Coordinates of C-alpha atoms in Angstrom, one line a residue:
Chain A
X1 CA 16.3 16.6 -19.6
X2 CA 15.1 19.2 -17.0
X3 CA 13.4 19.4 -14.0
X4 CA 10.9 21.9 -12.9
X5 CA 7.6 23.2 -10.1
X6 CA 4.7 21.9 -11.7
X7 CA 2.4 24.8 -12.1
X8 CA -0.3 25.5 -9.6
X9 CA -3.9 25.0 -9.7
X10 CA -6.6 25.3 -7.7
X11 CA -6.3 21.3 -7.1
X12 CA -2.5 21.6 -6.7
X13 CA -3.2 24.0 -4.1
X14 CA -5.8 22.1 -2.3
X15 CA -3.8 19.2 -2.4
X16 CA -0.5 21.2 -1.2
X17 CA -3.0 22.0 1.9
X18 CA -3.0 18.0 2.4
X19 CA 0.7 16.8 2.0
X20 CA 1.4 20.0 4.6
X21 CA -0.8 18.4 7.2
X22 CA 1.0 17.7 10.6
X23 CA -0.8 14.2 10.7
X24 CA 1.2 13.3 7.0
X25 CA 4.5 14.1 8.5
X26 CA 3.5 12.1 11.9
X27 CA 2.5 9.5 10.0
X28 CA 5.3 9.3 7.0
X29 CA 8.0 9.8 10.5
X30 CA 6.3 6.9 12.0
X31 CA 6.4 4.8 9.1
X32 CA 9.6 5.1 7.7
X33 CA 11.4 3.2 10.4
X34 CA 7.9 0.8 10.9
X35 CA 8.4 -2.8 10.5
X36 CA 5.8 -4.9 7.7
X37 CA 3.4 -5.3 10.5
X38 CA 3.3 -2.3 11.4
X39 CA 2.4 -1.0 7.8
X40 CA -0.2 -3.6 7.2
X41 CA -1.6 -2.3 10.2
X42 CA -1.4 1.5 9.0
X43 CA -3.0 0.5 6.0
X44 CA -5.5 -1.8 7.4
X45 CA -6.7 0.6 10.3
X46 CA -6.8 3.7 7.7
X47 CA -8.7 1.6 4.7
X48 CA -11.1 0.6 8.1
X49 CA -14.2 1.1 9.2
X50 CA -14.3 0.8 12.9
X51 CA -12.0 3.0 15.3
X52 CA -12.0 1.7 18.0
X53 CA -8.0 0.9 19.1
X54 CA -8.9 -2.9 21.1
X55 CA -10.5 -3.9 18.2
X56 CA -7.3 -3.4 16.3
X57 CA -5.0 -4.4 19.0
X58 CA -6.7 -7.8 18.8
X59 CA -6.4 -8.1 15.2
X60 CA -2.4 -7.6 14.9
X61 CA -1.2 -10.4 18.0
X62 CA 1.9 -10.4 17.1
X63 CA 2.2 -6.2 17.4
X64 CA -0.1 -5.8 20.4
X65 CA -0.8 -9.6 21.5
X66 CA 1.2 -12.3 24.0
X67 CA 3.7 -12.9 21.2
X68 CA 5.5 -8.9 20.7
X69 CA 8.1 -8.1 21.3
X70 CA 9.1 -7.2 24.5
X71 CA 11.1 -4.3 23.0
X72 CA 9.6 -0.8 24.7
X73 CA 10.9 1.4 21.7
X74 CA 9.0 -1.4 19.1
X75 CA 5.8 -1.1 21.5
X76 CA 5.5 2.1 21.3
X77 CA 6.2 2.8 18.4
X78 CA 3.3 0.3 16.9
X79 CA 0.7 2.3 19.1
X80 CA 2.0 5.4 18.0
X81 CA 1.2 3.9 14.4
X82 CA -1.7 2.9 15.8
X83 CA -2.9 6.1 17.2
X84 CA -2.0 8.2 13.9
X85 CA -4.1 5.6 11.8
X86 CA -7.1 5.8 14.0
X87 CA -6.6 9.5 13.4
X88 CA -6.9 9.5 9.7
X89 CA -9.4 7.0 9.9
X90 CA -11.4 9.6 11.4
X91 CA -11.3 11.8 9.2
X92 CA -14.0 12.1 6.2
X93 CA -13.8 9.5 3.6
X94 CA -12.7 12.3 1.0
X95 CA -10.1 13.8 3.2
X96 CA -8.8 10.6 4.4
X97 CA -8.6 8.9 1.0
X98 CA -5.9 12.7 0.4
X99 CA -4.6 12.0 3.2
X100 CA -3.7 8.5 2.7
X101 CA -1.9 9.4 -1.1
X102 CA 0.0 12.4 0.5
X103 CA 1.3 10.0 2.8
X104 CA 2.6 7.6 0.9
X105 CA 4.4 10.1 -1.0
X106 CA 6.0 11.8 2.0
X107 CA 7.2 8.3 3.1
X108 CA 8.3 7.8 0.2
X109 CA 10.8 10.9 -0.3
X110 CA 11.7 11.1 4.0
X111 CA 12.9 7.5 2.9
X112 CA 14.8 8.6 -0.5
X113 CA 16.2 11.6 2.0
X114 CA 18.0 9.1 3.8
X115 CA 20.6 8.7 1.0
X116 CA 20.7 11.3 -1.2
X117 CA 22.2 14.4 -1.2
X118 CA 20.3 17.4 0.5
X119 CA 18.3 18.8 -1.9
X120 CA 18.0 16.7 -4.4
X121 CA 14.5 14.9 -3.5
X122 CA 11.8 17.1 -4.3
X123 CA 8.2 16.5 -5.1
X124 CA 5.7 17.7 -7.7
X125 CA 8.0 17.8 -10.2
X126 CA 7.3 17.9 -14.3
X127 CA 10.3 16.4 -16.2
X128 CA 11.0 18.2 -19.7
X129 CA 12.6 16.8 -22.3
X130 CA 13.5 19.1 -25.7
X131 CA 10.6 18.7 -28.4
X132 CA 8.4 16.6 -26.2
X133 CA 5.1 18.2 -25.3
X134 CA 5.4 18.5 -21.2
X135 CA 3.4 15.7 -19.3
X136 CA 0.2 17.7 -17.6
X137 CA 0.7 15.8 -14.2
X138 CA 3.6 16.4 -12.5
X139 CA 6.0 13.3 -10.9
X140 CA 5.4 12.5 -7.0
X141 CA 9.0 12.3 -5.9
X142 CA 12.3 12.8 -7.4
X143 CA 15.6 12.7 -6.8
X144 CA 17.7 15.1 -9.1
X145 CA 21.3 14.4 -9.2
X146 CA 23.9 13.1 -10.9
X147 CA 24.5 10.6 -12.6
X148 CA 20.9 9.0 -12.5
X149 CA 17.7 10.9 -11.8
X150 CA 14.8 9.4 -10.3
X151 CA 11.0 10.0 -10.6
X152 CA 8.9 7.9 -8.5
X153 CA 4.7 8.0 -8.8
X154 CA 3.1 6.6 -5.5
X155 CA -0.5 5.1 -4.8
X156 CA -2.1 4.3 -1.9
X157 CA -3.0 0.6 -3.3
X158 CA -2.2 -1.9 -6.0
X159 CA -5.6 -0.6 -7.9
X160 CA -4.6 2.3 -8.4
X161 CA -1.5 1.2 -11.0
X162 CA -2.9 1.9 -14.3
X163 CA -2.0 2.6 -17.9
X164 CA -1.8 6.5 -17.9
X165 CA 1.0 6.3 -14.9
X166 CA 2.9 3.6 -16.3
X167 CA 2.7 5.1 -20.1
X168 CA 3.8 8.3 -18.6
X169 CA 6.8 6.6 -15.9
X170 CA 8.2 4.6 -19.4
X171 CA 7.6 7.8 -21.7
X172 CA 9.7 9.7 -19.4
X173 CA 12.4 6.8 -19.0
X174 CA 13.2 6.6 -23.1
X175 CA 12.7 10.2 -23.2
X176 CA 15.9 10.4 -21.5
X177 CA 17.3 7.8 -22.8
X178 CA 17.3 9.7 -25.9
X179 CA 19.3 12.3 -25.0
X180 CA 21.8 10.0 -23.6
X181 CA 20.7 10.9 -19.9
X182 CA 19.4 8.0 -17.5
X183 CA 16.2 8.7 -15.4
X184 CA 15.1 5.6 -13.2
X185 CA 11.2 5.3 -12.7
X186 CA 9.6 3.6 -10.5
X187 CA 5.8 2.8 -9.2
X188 CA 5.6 2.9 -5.0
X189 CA 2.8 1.3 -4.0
X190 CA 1.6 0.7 -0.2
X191 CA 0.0 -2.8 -0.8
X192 CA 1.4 -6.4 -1.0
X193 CA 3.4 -7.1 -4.0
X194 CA 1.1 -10.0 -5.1
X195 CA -1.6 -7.2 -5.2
X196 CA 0.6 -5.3 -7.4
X197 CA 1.5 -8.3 -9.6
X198 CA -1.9 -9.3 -10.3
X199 CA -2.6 -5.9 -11.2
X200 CA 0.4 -5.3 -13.5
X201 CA -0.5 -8.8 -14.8
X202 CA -3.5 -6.9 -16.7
X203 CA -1.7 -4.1 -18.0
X204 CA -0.4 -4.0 -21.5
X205 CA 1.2 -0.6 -21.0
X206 CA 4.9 -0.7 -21.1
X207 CA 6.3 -1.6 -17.7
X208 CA 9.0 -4.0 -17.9
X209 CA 11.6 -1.2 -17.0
X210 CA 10.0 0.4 -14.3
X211 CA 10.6 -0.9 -11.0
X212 CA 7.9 -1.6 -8.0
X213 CA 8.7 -0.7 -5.0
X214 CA 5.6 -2.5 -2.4
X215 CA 5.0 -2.2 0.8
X216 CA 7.3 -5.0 1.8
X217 CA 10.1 -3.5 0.1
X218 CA 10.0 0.3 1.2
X219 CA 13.1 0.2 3.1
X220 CA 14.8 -0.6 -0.2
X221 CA 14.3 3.4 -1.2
X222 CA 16.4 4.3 1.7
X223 CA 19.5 1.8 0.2
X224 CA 21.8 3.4 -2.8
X225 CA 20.6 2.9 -5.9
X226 CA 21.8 0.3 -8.0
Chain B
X1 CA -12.7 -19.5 17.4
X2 CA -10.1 -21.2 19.8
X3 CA -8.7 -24.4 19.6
X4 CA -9.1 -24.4 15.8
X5 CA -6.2 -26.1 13.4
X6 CA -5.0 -23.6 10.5
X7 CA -7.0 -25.1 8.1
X8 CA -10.0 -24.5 10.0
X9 CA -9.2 -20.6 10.5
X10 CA -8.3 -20.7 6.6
X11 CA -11.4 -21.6 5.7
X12 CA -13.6 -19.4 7.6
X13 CA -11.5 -16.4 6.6
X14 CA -11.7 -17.9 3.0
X15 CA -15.4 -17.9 3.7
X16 CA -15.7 -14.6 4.5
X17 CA -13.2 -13.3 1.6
X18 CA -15.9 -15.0 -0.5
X19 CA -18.4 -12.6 0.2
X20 CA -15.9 -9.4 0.2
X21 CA -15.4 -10.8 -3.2
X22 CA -18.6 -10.6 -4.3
X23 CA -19.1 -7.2 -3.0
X24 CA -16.0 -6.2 -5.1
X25 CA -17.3 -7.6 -8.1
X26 CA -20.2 -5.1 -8.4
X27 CA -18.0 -2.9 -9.5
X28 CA -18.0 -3.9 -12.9
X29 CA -15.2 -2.8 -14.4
X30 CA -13.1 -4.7 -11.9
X31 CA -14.2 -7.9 -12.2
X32 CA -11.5 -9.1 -14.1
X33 CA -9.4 -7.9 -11.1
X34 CA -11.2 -8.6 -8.5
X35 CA -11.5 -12.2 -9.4
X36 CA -7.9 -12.8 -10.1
X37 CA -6.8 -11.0 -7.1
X38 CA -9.3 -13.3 -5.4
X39 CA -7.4 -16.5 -6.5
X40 CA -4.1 -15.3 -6.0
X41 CA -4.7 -14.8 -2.2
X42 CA -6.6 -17.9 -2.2
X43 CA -3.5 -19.6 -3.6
X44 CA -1.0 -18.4 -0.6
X45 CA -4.0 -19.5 2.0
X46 CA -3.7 -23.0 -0.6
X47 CA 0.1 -23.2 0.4
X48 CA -0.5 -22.1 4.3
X49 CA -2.8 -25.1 4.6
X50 CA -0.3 -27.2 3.1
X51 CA 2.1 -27.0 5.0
X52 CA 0.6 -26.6 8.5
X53 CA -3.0 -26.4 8.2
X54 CA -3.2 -29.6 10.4
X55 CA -1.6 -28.1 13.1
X56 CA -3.2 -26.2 16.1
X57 CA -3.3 -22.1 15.6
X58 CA -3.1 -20.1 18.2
X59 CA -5.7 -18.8 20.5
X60 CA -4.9 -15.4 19.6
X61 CA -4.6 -15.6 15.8
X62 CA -8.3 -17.3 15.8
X63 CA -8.9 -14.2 17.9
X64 CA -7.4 -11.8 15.2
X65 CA -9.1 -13.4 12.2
X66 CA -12.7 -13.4 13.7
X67 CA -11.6 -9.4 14.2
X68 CA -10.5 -9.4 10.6
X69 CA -14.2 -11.4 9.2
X70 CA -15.8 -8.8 11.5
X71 CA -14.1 -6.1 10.3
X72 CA -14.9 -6.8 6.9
X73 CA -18.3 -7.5 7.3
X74 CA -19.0 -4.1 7.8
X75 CA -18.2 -2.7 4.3
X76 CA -20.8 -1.9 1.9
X77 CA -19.0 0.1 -0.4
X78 CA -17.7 -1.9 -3.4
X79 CA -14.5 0.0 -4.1
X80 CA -13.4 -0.6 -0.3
X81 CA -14.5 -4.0 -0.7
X82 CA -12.1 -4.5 -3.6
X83 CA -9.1 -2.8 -1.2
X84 CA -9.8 -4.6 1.6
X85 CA -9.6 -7.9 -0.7
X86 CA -5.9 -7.3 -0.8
X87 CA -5.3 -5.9 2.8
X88 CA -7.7 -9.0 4.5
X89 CA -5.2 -11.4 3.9
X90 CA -2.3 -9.8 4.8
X91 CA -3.9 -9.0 8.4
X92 CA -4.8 -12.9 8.5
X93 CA -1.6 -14.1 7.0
X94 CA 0.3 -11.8 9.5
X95 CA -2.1 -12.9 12.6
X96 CA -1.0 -16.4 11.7
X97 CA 2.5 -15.7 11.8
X98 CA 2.9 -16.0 7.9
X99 CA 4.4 -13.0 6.0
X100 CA 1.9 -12.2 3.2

């Protein structure tokens, strides 16, 4: 099993023009160290169609309302989320719907960062594996080291878990496990894990060893893996 | 609404998911999803309501969920529809003090 760049195309190098916007990296920054409220909230205000902040404000009380925390760090750290969102919101539908994938991907390696060695997270990664043609879409996030590899794909929302990214998570899994190398996969998914179950639920392509990772759950990618 | 009891604020938000969920379901190859997505939501509302849907919500979170209805009463795309039908009641569940 190796690991290598995914070659480039003139998608791959619109998209690389996405994930290396400043407002990903704000937003990802922000979010890693966000509580569950204040990702709903990301994900609500940038899946939304009005922008305007009081409207938000009075639709997450326990962020903005009577009942928050009285914490000035917490505070200001959930308009900060707030801002960023409204930001993205802003933009085109097109761009934002980019946006909004590059983001959950940078969240999810700055998160993965925070307990691996430096280095070994990378992104946009194809995984090779001797006599098996080469998968044409590259793996969101991985962590290349010893003695377990990681490849994580990452969507926006529960809809987008399908068959071709959980055939091609699994494939890569027993891949490795035929050479006697152990590659954990995993689905992240910024959306409620019942979302996510309901959707697996419908899928008869292998999954049962790939984990799910939800947006309850992120901070779990910053723990050692088990 | 103020001065509304949880079940009362379930069930307009439950109203309104109704029609997000009809909205979704135009998109036809998702109606499978759309409608079991539907009920599983509709299940953790089911189980809020048990437990306290007698008792009195708070101003603010009858504040937050006519936000939320309003907020999803302005889509007319499908596809967002069938997103928001997974993020609406995780802003309601959260505005009631419930994790989703």
């Amino acid at each position: 099993m190796r690991f290598q760049d995914a070659a480039q195309d003139a998608r791959s190098v619109v998209y690389a023009g996405i994930q290396a916007d400043p407002l990903v990296g704000r937003c990802a920054v922000l979010l890693a160290d966000a509580n569950p409220a204040e990702r709903v909230l990301a994900r609500a205000v940038m899946n939304g169609e009005t922008i305007e902040p009081d409207h938000w404000r009075a639709m997450f009380p326990t962020l903005f309302g009577s009942g928050a925390t009285d914490d000035a760090t917490v505070l200001a750290r959930s308009e900060a989320i707030l801002q960023a969102s409204l930001a993205v919101a802003d933009r085109g539908e097109q761009v934002r719907s980019q946006v909004r994938g590059a983001l959950v991907e940078e969240l999810t390696a700055q998160l993965l960062m925070r307990r691996s060695v430096p280095g070994a997270v990378k992104r946009e990664r194809r995984i090779l594996f001797d006599g098996v043609p080469a998968e044409i879409h590259p793996y969101d996030v991985t962590v290349e080291a010893a003695p377990a590899a990681e490849a994580y794909d990452c969507k926006w929302g529960a809809r987008g878990i399908n068959a071709d990214v959980l055939h091609q998570l699994d494939d890569a899994r027993a891949h490795a496990s035929d050479e006697d190398e152990r590659l954990t996969v995993a689905l992240v998914v910024f959306d409620a894990r019942r979302s996510c179950e309901v959707r697996l639920a419908r899928q008869s392509a292998p999954h049962g060893a790939t984990g799910l990772v939800t947006i309850e759950s992120l901070d779990a990618l910053a723990l050692p893996a088990r | 609404m103020a001065g509304e009891t949880f079940q009362e604020l379930i069930d307009r938000a439950l109203d309104a998911y109704a029609e997000l969920a009809e909205l979704g379901e135009t998109v036809e190859d998702e109606w499978s999803y759309v409608n079991d997505l539907a009920d599983a939501w509709r299940a953790r509302f089911d189980h809020v309501v048990e437990h306290r849907g007698h008792a009195p919500a708070p101003d603010e979170a009858s504040e937050a969920t006519d936000r939320a209805i309003d907020e999803i009463g302005r889509i007319e795309d499908p596809h967002r529809a069938i997103d928001w039908l997974s993020t609406f009641p995780q802003v309601v569940l959260i505005a009631m003090g419930e994790r989703p």
